[in-house]
Amino acid sequence: MPDALADLLPGLIAFRRDIHSHPELGFQEHRTAGLVAAALREIGLEVHEGIGGTGVVGVLRAGSSDRTIGLRADMDALPIQEATGLPHASTRDGVFHGCGHDGHTTMLLGAARHLARTRQFDGTVNFIFQPAEEGLGGAREMVKDGLFDRFPCQRIFALHNWPDLPAHHVATRPGPIMAAADKFEIVVKGKGGHAAMPHVTPDAILAASEMVGQLNTIIARRIPPMATAVLSVTRIAGGHAHNVIPAAVTLGGTVRSFDPVIQDRIEAALRQVVEGVGLAHGVTVDVTYDRYYPATINDADAAAAALDVAMKVVPHAFTAPEPAFTSEDFAFMLQATKGAYLWLGQGAEHGESACGSPLHHPHYDFNDAIIPTGIRLHAGLVEAHLSA
Ligand SMILES: [Zn+2]
Ligand SMILES: [Zn+2]
């Protein structure tokens, strides 16, 4: 198969670097989506645009079976200033493909080009290019917009490049693979007054400080020891002068978890802790708690099938021993249909140091060397599920 991809690669690498140079933030991927749609039409796919905002679906059929599969890539960039200094670096200030979605889009387009000419399968493949993975829920919007009603997928798969794994290695796991992401904001309100007269002014600063300490006991004391979760207070804002007790202080942070029961318990404990501390200090609290991405839960059979495919097409494929605490809005697609999410290694051993930089780092770059590996994985998933 490597020879079968050789002629596709120069065009795909050029495509990847072009969209890297012209990154677009979530729901603004008009140029990228337009290029994807045009490329899919050029190879004869049925193309649907504007799904869930700027989402694109390309449909490829072969044979007569009614079996279906979906493959998903994300197209959006991040609000980060790129610092790689590479020739194909971003031309847009403060916008950057720092998570490799340019590479995901390219690998999926490559798989469509490859499968459109080999057609070694029997059924329907839906190539799903989603907007706004980075915190804005593009997958949720596509599902809401009828993605799986219009394009039924018995199985769905997605790849994410993974700098922590050596290039071409693949890992996945049954059950949770990425965390649920919640964010919270707590506004602590006193009334404000002179710093020299604390006895007449509830102290929002002191109350907020105690809340930070107490919030950090929730994971240690309020959930079972074998359960896994993170709570981080990441923001504290209030006050402006040395002689004024401020009227309000704002705390913000994030919670990551894998089990909805644990998630419920943490939210309830968070509310109880801040209300209790608030009461003790005579301040009031307003809590906003937003569960923006659910946990990404792989179907056990789909993950096993994906691992079987990976073992045939990459040098090393294994069951990841633990999930990651980052989150992924492919979770919404996995709530709607069965499938699995896979990590594809792109580690630094490949020579270009940028490929080993962490995701979301200003020096990160996608490793073009793994494009053919990603195509083989996508094609293998299709040929296994829709075996002719
Ligand atoms: Zn990201
Ligand atoms: Zn990403």
Tab-separated table of C-alpha atoms and ligand atoms in Angstrom:
chain	number	residue	atom	x	y	z
A	1	MET	CA	0.000	0.000	0.000
A	2	PRO	CA	2.800	2.555	0.583
A	3	ASP	CA	3.349	2.846	-3.168
A	4	ALA	CA	-0.369	3.377	-3.658
A	5	LEU	CA	-0.125	6.580	-1.610
A	6	ALA	CA	3.164	7.975	-2.953
A	7	ASP	CA	1.589	10.040	-5.724
A	8	LEU	CA	-0.943	11.579	-3.313
A	9	LEU	CA	1.550	12.824	-0.753
A	10	PRO	CA	3.102	15.918	-2.387
A	11	GLY	CA	-0.356	17.398	-2.992
A	12	LEU	CA	-1.505	16.547	0.526
A	13	ILE	CA	1.573	18.045	2.183
A	14	ALA	CA	1.078	21.222	0.134
A	15	PHE	CA	-2.600	21.272	1.200
A	16	ARG	CA	-1.683	20.815	4.882
A	17	ARG	CA	0.867	23.618	4.789
A	18	ASP	CA	-1.520	25.901	2.927
A	19	ILE	CA	-4.234	25.578	5.551
A	20	HIS	CA	-1.578	25.859	8.264
A	21	SER	CA	-0.606	29.228	6.752
A	22	HIS	CA	-4.266	30.302	6.684
A	23	PRO	CA	-5.704	29.130	10.008
A	24	GLU	CA	-9.298	29.917	10.995
A	25	LEU	CA	-10.937	29.924	14.439
A	26	GLY	CA	-13.998	27.864	15.347
A	27	PHE	CA	-17.110	28.398	13.183
A	28	GLN	CA	-15.065	30.728	10.946
A	29	GLU	CA	-13.490	27.933	8.858
A	30	HIS	CA	-14.974	29.257	5.600
A	31	ARG	CA	-11.815	29.075	3.499
A	32	THR	CA	-10.793	25.675	4.898
A	33	ALA	CA	-14.277	24.189	4.512
A	34	GLY	CA	-14.455	25.570	0.966
A	35	LEU	CA	-11.140	23.950	0.028
A	36	VAL	CA	-12.235	20.646	1.575
A	37	ALA	CA	-15.583	20.678	-0.248
A	38	ALA	CA	-13.907	21.501	-3.584
A	39	ALA	CA	-11.324	18.745	-3.104
A	40	LEU	CA	-14.044	16.182	-2.274
A	41	ARG	CA	-16.107	17.204	-5.316
A	42	GLU	CA	-13.058	16.903	-7.539
A	43	ILE	CA	-12.788	13.193	-6.679
A	44	GLY	CA	-16.487	12.598	-7.286
A	45	LEU	CA	-17.925	12.523	-3.765
A	46	GLU	CA	-21.409	13.759	-2.934
A	47	VAL	CA	-20.694	16.878	-0.845
A	48	HIS	CA	-22.883	18.600	1.776
A	49	GLU	CA	-21.818	21.937	3.276
A	50	GLY	CA	-22.963	24.213	6.095
A	51	ILE	CA	-23.774	21.443	8.601
A	52	GLY	CA	-23.577	22.745	12.176
A	53	GLY	CA	-22.073	25.996	10.875
A	54	THR	CA	-19.098	25.367	8.618
A	55	GLY	CA	-19.161	21.539	8.751
A	56	VAL	CA	-18.724	19.515	5.559
A	57	VAL	CA	-19.688	15.898	4.822
A	58	GLY	CA	-18.466	13.939	1.812
A	59	VAL	CA	-20.257	10.672	0.987
A	60	LEU	CA	-18.561	7.792	-0.852
A	61	ARG	CA	-20.442	4.601	-1.743
A	62	ALA	CA	-19.257	1.280	-3.108
A	63	GLY	CA	-21.102	-1.992	-3.631
A	64	SER	CA	-24.648	-2.579	-2.456
A	65	SER	CA	-24.437	-3.103	1.305
A	66	ASP	CA	-26.405	-0.813	3.629
A	67	ARG	CA	-23.546	-0.783	6.159
A	68	THR	CA	-22.222	2.673	7.079
A	69	ILE	CA	-19.192	4.234	8.744
A	70	GLY	CA	-18.175	7.790	9.648
A	71	LEU	CA	-14.656	9.208	9.874
A	72	ARG	CA	-14.244	12.609	11.492
A	73	ALA	CA	-11.590	15.330	11.328
A	74	ASP	CA	-11.629	18.775	12.943
A	75	MET	CA	-10.742	21.930	10.966
A	76	ASP	CA	-10.354	24.796	13.473
A	77	ALA	CA	-7.261	26.585	14.759
A	78	LEU	CA	-6.442	28.188	18.118
A	79	PRO	CA	-6.116	31.795	19.316
A	80	ILE	CA	-2.328	31.470	19.844
A	81	GLN	CA	0.565	33.412	18.293
A	82	GLU	CA	2.696	30.888	16.373
A	83	ALA	CA	6.430	30.926	17.192
A	84	THR	CA	7.783	28.128	14.981
A	85	GLY	CA	9.380	30.405	12.371
A	86	LEU	CA	8.650	27.693	9.765
A	87	PRO	CA	8.232	28.644	6.090
A	88	HIS	CA	4.558	27.597	6.247
A	89	ALA	CA	3.904	29.453	9.537
A	90	SER	CA	0.585	31.196	10.098
A	91	THR	CA	0.057	34.399	8.119
A	92	ARG	CA	-2.644	35.484	10.584
A	93	ASP	CA	-1.666	37.229	13.793
A	94	GLY	CA	-2.774	35.365	16.879
A	95	VAL	CA	-4.349	32.434	15.010
A	96	PHE	CA	-2.464	29.149	14.762
A	97	HIS	CA	-2.953	25.453	14.006
A	98	GLY	CA	-1.414	24.558	17.363
A	99	CYS	CA	-3.349	21.304	17.762
A	100	GLY	CA	-2.701	19.724	14.357
A	101	HIS	CA	-6.258	19.958	13.042
A	102	ASP	CA	-4.672	20.997	9.724
A	103	GLY	CA	-3.070	17.536	9.709
A	104	HIS	CA	-6.308	15.759	10.697
A	105	THR	CA	-8.186	17.487	7.869
A	106	THR	CA	-5.415	16.545	5.432
A	107	MET	CA	-5.278	12.886	6.503
A	108	LEU	CA	-9.047	12.526	6.131
A	109	LEU	CA	-8.996	14.181	2.721
A	110	GLY	CA	-6.128	11.818	1.791
A	111	ALA	CA	-8.214	8.847	2.914
A	112	ALA	CA	-11.112	10.046	0.737
A	113	ARG	CA	-8.793	10.383	-2.278
A	114	HIS	CA	-7.311	6.940	-1.638
A	115	LEU	CA	-10.619	5.136	-1.028
A	116	ALA	CA	-12.313	6.863	-3.973
A	117	ARG	CA	-9.923	5.109	-6.312
A	118	THR	CA	-9.414	1.761	-4.528
A	119	ARG	CA	-13.029	1.135	-3.404
A	120	GLN	CA	-12.161	-2.092	-1.600
A	121	PHE	CA	-15.283	-1.927	0.547
A	122	ASP	CA	-19.016	-2.516	0.395
A	123	GLY	CA	-21.193	0.222	1.918
A	124	THR	CA	-21.176	3.957	2.606
A	125	VAL	CA	-18.372	6.093	4.051
A	126	ASN	CA	-19.216	9.517	5.478
A	127	PHE	CA	-16.181	11.801	5.670
A	128	ILE	CA	-17.066	14.334	8.373
A	129	PHE	CA	-15.120	17.604	8.605
A	130	GLN	CA	-16.276	19.419	11.724
A	131	PRO	CA	-15.864	23.026	12.831
A	132	ALA	CA	-14.935	24.420	16.222
A	133	GLU	CA	-13.492	21.545	18.243
A	134	GLU	CA	-11.527	23.911	20.517
A	135	GLY	CA	-14.082	24.621	23.215
A	136	LEU	CA	-17.010	25.747	21.047
A	137	GLY	CA	-18.718	22.391	20.476
A	138	GLY	CA	-18.695	22.096	16.673
A	139	ALA	CA	-19.426	18.357	16.967
A	140	ARG	CA	-22.468	19.073	19.137
A	141	GLU	CA	-23.709	21.574	16.543
A	142	MET	CA	-23.306	19.046	13.706
A	143	VAL	CA	-25.195	16.381	15.698
A	144	LYS	CA	-27.956	18.929	16.515
A	145	ASP	CA	-28.114	19.789	12.829
A	146	GLY	CA	-29.094	16.193	12.058
A	147	LEU	CA	-25.674	14.808	11.130
A	148	PHE	CA	-26.494	11.190	11.957
A	149	ASP	CA	-30.101	11.381	10.679
A	150	ARG	CA	-28.912	12.603	7.312
A	151	PHE	CA	-25.725	10.509	7.242
A	152	PRO	CA	-26.281	7.405	9.371
A	153	CYS	CA	-23.051	5.934	10.756
A	154	GLN	CA	-23.143	2.514	12.438
A	155	ARG	CA	-19.597	3.207	13.590
A	156	ILE	CA	-17.601	6.426	13.861
A	157	PHE	CA	-13.875	6.959	14.341
A	158	ALA	CA	-11.545	9.941	14.814
A	159	LEU	CA	-7.778	10.276	15.075
A	160	HIS	CA	-5.805	12.863	17.017
A	161	ASN	CA	-2.064	13.312	16.530
A	162	TRP	CA	-0.229	12.694	19.800
A	163	PRO	CA	3.229	14.249	20.337
A	164	ASP	CA	3.825	12.077	23.434
A	165	LEU	CA	3.825	8.902	21.321
A	166	PRO	CA	6.575	8.068	18.810
A	167	ALA	CA	5.667	8.766	15.191
A	168	HIS	CA	3.360	6.120	13.615
A	169	HIS	CA	2.503	4.449	16.941
A	170	VAL	CA	-1.198	4.160	17.798
A	171	ALA	CA	-3.026	3.887	21.109
A	172	THR	CA	-6.655	3.690	22.100
A	173	ARG	CA	-8.664	2.109	24.898
A	174	PRO	CA	-12.176	0.861	25.673
A	175	GLY	CA	-14.284	3.214	27.798
A	176	PRO	CA	-13.102	6.695	28.803
A	177	ILE	CA	-10.225	8.102	26.741
A	178	MET	CA	-10.620	11.868	27.281
A	179	ALA	CA	-12.131	13.739	30.243
A	180	ALA	CA	-15.336	15.662	30.706
A	181	ALA	CA	-14.509	19.360	30.939
A	182	ASP	CA	-16.463	21.688	33.225
A	183	LYS	CA	-15.706	25.297	34.021
A	184	PHE	CA	-16.863	27.310	36.981
A	185	GLU	CA	-16.985	30.923	38.054
A	186	ILE	CA	-17.657	31.994	41.624
A	187	VAL	CA	-18.430	35.635	42.400
A	188	VAL	CA	-17.883	36.364	46.090
A	189	LYS	CA	-19.745	39.520	47.126
A	190	GLY	CA	-19.177	41.573	50.260
A	191	LYS	CA	-19.984	45.260	50.332
A	192	GLY	CA	-16.599	46.991	50.127
A	193	GLY	CA	-15.152	49.482	52.571
A	194	HIS	CA	-12.133	50.889	54.353
A	195	ALA	CA	-9.279	48.442	54.951
A	196	ALA	CA	-8.775	49.986	58.393
A	197	MET	CA	-12.312	49.037	59.465
A	198	PRO	CA	-12.642	45.310	58.684
A	199	HIS	CA	-15.189	44.819	61.473
A	200	VAL	CA	-17.834	46.684	59.472
A	201	THR	CA	-17.049	45.164	56.022
A	202	PRO	CA	-17.378	41.493	55.066
A	203	ASP	CA	-14.022	40.572	53.533
A	204	ALA	CA	-14.486	39.035	50.096
A	205	ILE	CA	-10.707	38.565	49.710
A	206	LEU	CA	-10.384	36.492	52.864
A	207	ALA	CA	-13.508	34.468	52.030
A	208	ALA	CA	-12.268	33.804	48.481
A	209	SER	CA	-8.839	32.762	49.786
A	210	GLU	CA	-10.422	30.238	52.128
A	211	MET	CA	-12.590	28.965	49.285
A	212	VAL	CA	-9.489	28.239	47.192
A	213	GLY	CA	-8.062	26.123	50.001
A	214	GLN	CA	-11.366	24.317	50.634
A	215	LEU	CA	-12.021	23.685	46.918
A	216	ASN	CA	-8.683	21.892	46.777
A	217	THR	CA	-9.913	19.402	49.395
A	218	ILE	CA	-12.863	18.199	47.276
A	219	ILE	CA	-10.917	15.668	45.186
A	220	ALA	CA	-9.016	14.389	48.240
A	221	ARG	CA	-11.978	14.190	50.665
A	222	ARG	CA	-15.262	14.116	48.797
A	223	ILE	CA	-14.878	11.517	46.046
A	224	PRO	CA	-13.879	7.846	46.412
A	225	PRO	CA	-10.119	7.259	46.389
A	226	MET	CA	-10.280	5.046	43.266
A	227	ALA	CA	-12.220	7.639	41.267
A	228	THR	CA	-10.218	10.003	39.108
A	229	ALA	CA	-10.803	13.728	38.744
A	230	VAL	CA	-9.063	17.087	38.767
A	231	LEU	CA	-10.211	20.429	40.153
A	232	SER	CA	-8.012	23.460	39.478
A	233	VAL	CA	-8.713	27.028	40.539
A	234	THR	CA	-7.008	28.996	37.768
A	235	ARG	CA	-8.169	32.547	38.224
A	236	ILE	CA	-8.681	34.964	41.110
A	237	ALA	CA	-9.507	38.616	40.563
A	238	GLY	CA	-10.495	41.392	42.950
A	239	GLY	CA	-9.265	44.531	44.622
A	240	HIS	CA	-7.288	47.491	43.311
A	241	ALA	CA	-5.891	49.493	46.262
A	242	HIS	CA	-3.938	48.826	49.451
A	243	ASN	CA	-6.487	50.523	51.675
A	244	VAL	CA	-9.772	49.267	50.253
A	245	ILE	CA	-11.549	45.992	51.003
A	246	PRO	CA	-13.126	45.208	47.632
A	247	ALA	CA	-16.827	44.611	47.219
A	248	ALA	CA	-16.346	41.480	45.116
A	249	VAL	CA	-13.789	38.835	44.170
A	250	THR	CA	-14.119	36.395	41.284
A	251	LEU	CA	-12.690	32.871	41.231
A	252	GLY	CA	-12.579	30.673	38.147
A	253	GLY	CA	-11.341	27.225	37.254
A	254	THR	CA	-11.954	23.849	35.698
A	255	VAL	CA	-13.036	20.349	36.711
A	256	ARG	CA	-12.088	17.215	34.727
A	257	SER	CA	-13.687	13.833	35.325
A	258	PHE	CA	-14.725	10.614	33.551
A	259	ASP	CA	-17.838	9.438	35.392
A	260	PRO	CA	-21.070	11.515	35.482
A	261	VAL	CA	-21.758	10.350	39.063
A	262	ILE	CA	-18.411	11.751	40.193
A	263	GLN	CA	-19.021	14.899	38.145
A	264	ASP	CA	-22.363	15.427	39.969
A	265	ARG	CA	-20.688	14.879	43.307
A	266	ILE	CA	-17.939	17.425	42.596
A	267	GLU	CA	-20.382	20.085	41.435
A	268	ALA	CA	-22.549	19.568	44.527
A	269	ALA	CA	-19.505	19.703	46.841
A	270	LEU	CA	-18.210	22.843	45.124
A	271	ARG	CA	-21.510	24.628	45.684
A	272	GLN	CA	-21.712	23.443	49.299
A	273	VAL	CA	-18.131	24.488	50.094
A	274	VAL	CA	-18.364	28.011	48.703
A	275	GLU	CA	-21.797	28.631	50.206
A	276	GLY	CA	-20.592	27.357	53.587
A	277	VAL	CA	-17.435	29.461	53.564
A	278	GLY	CA	-19.446	32.427	52.322
A	279	LEU	CA	-21.908	32.058	55.181
A	280	ALA	CA	-19.068	31.945	57.707
A	281	HIS	CA	-17.714	35.237	56.358
A	282	GLY	CA	-20.999	37.056	55.790
A	283	VAL	CA	-20.522	37.278	52.020
A	284	THR	CA	-22.838	35.997	49.299
A	285	VAL	CA	-21.760	33.791	46.407
A	286	ASP	CA	-22.988	33.391	42.831
A	287	VAL	CA	-21.849	30.136	41.231
A	288	THR	CA	-21.914	29.457	37.498
A	289	TYR	CA	-21.038	25.855	36.693
A	290	ASP	CA	-20.879	24.920	33.002
A	291	ARG	CA	-20.413	21.329	31.788
A	292	TYR	CA	-19.180	22.134	28.297
A	293	TYR	CA	-17.747	18.804	27.069
A	294	PRO	CA	-18.766	15.354	28.288
A	295	ALA	CA	-16.185	12.577	28.692
A	296	THR	CA	-15.115	10.871	25.463
A	297	ILE	CA	-16.189	7.243	25.929
A	298	ASN	CA	-15.063	4.652	23.399
A	299	ASP	CA	-17.327	1.727	22.661
A	300	ALA	CA	-15.410	-1.403	23.757
A	301	ASP	CA	-16.059	-3.359	20.519
A	302	ALA	CA	-15.241	-0.378	18.293
A	303	ALA	CA	-11.996	0.290	20.208
A	304	ALA	CA	-10.994	-3.392	19.907
A	305	ALA	CA	-11.782	-3.394	16.175
A	306	ALA	CA	-9.767	-0.182	15.710
A	307	LEU	CA	-6.817	-1.685	17.562
A	308	ASP	CA	-6.950	-4.782	15.313
A	309	VAL	CA	-6.759	-2.519	12.273
A	310	ALA	CA	-3.947	-0.441	13.781
A	311	MET	CA	-1.886	-3.565	14.512
A	312	LYS	CA	-1.923	-4.382	10.812
A	313	VAL	CA	-0.941	-0.932	9.533
A	314	VAL	CA	1.461	0.581	12.098
A	315	PRO	CA	4.643	-0.718	13.766
A	316	HIS	CA	3.235	-0.511	17.276
A	317	ALA	CA	-0.380	-0.321	18.453
A	318	PHE	CA	-1.483	-0.820	22.042
A	319	THR	CA	-4.225	-0.316	24.591
A	320	ALA	CA	-3.557	2.971	26.405
A	321	PRO	CA	-3.309	2.234	30.144
A	322	GLU	CA	-5.107	5.409	31.135
A	323	PRO	CA	-7.207	8.197	29.638
A	324	ALA	CA	-5.998	11.786	29.148
A	325	PHE	CA	-7.368	14.656	31.244
A	326	THR	CA	-7.763	16.912	28.242
A	327	SER	CA	-11.162	16.932	26.551
A	328	GLU	CA	-12.523	16.494	23.051
A	329	ASP	CA	-15.892	17.317	21.563
A	330	PHE	CA	-15.901	14.116	19.494
A	331	ALA	CA	-17.506	13.037	22.799
A	332	PHE	CA	-20.838	14.380	21.459
A	333	MET	CA	-20.592	12.154	18.383
A	334	LEU	CA	-19.800	9.134	20.575
A	335	GLN	CA	-22.911	9.892	22.645
A	336	ALA	CA	-24.959	9.683	19.451
A	337	THR	CA	-23.388	6.602	17.830
A	338	LYS	CA	-20.854	3.871	18.622
A	339	GLY	CA	-17.228	4.386	17.810
A	340	ALA	CA	-13.739	5.064	19.051
A	341	TYR	CA	-11.138	7.817	19.283
A	342	LEU	CA	-7.490	6.981	18.586
A	343	TRP	CA	-4.179	8.675	19.288
A	344	LEU	CA	-1.668	8.607	16.433
A	345	GLY	CA	1.910	9.244	17.567
A	346	GLN	CA	3.859	12.019	15.879
A	347	GLY	CA	6.756	12.214	18.352
A	348	ALA	CA	9.986	14.117	18.109
A	349	GLU	CA	12.090	11.162	16.986
A	350	HIS	CA	11.163	12.133	13.471
A	351	GLY	CA	13.702	14.937	13.312
A	352	GLU	CA	11.567	18.053	13.158
A	353	SER	CA	11.632	19.277	16.745
A	354	ALA	CA	8.319	21.118	16.365
A	355	CYS	CA	6.538	17.748	16.024
A	356	GLY	CA	7.485	16.827	19.574
A	357	SER	CA	6.293	20.095	21.104
A	358	PRO	CA	3.140	19.695	23.163
A	359	LEU	CA	-0.265	20.399	21.671
A	360	HIS	CA	-1.293	24.073	22.065
A	361	HIS	CA	2.377	25.135	22.415
A	362	PRO	CA	3.522	28.083	20.212
A	363	HIS	CA	6.344	25.876	18.814
A	364	TYR	CA	4.120	22.935	17.893
A	365	ASP	CA	3.727	21.735	14.297
A	366	PHE	CA	1.955	18.736	12.770
A	367	ASN	CA	4.331	16.032	11.501
A	368	ASP	CA	3.703	15.530	7.765
A	369	ALA	CA	5.509	12.169	7.958
A	370	ILE	CA	2.443	10.607	9.581
A	371	ILE	CA	0.017	11.609	6.808
A	372	PRO	CA	0.315	8.216	5.028
A	373	THR	CA	-0.056	6.401	8.371
A	374	GLY	CA	-3.252	8.310	9.092
A	375	ILE	CA	-4.581	7.475	5.606
A	376	ARG	CA	-3.819	3.767	6.090
A	377	LEU	CA	-5.561	3.801	9.456
A	378	HIS	CA	-8.674	5.491	8.074
A	379	ALA	CA	-8.730	3.170	5.054
A	380	GLY	CA	-8.171	0.130	7.265
A	381	LEU	CA	-11.105	1.097	9.496
A	382	VAL	CA	-13.351	1.435	6.446
A	383	GLU	CA	-12.198	-1.807	4.847
A	384	ALA	CA	-12.630	-3.701	8.138
A	385	HIS	CA	-16.099	-2.407	8.975
A	386	LEU	CA	-17.353	-2.456	5.379
A	387	SER	CA	-15.442	-5.567	4.315
A	388	ALA	CA	-16.364	-6.409	0.731
B	1	ZN	ZN	-6.572	21.278	20.922
B	2	ZN	ZN	-7.034	18.934	18.872
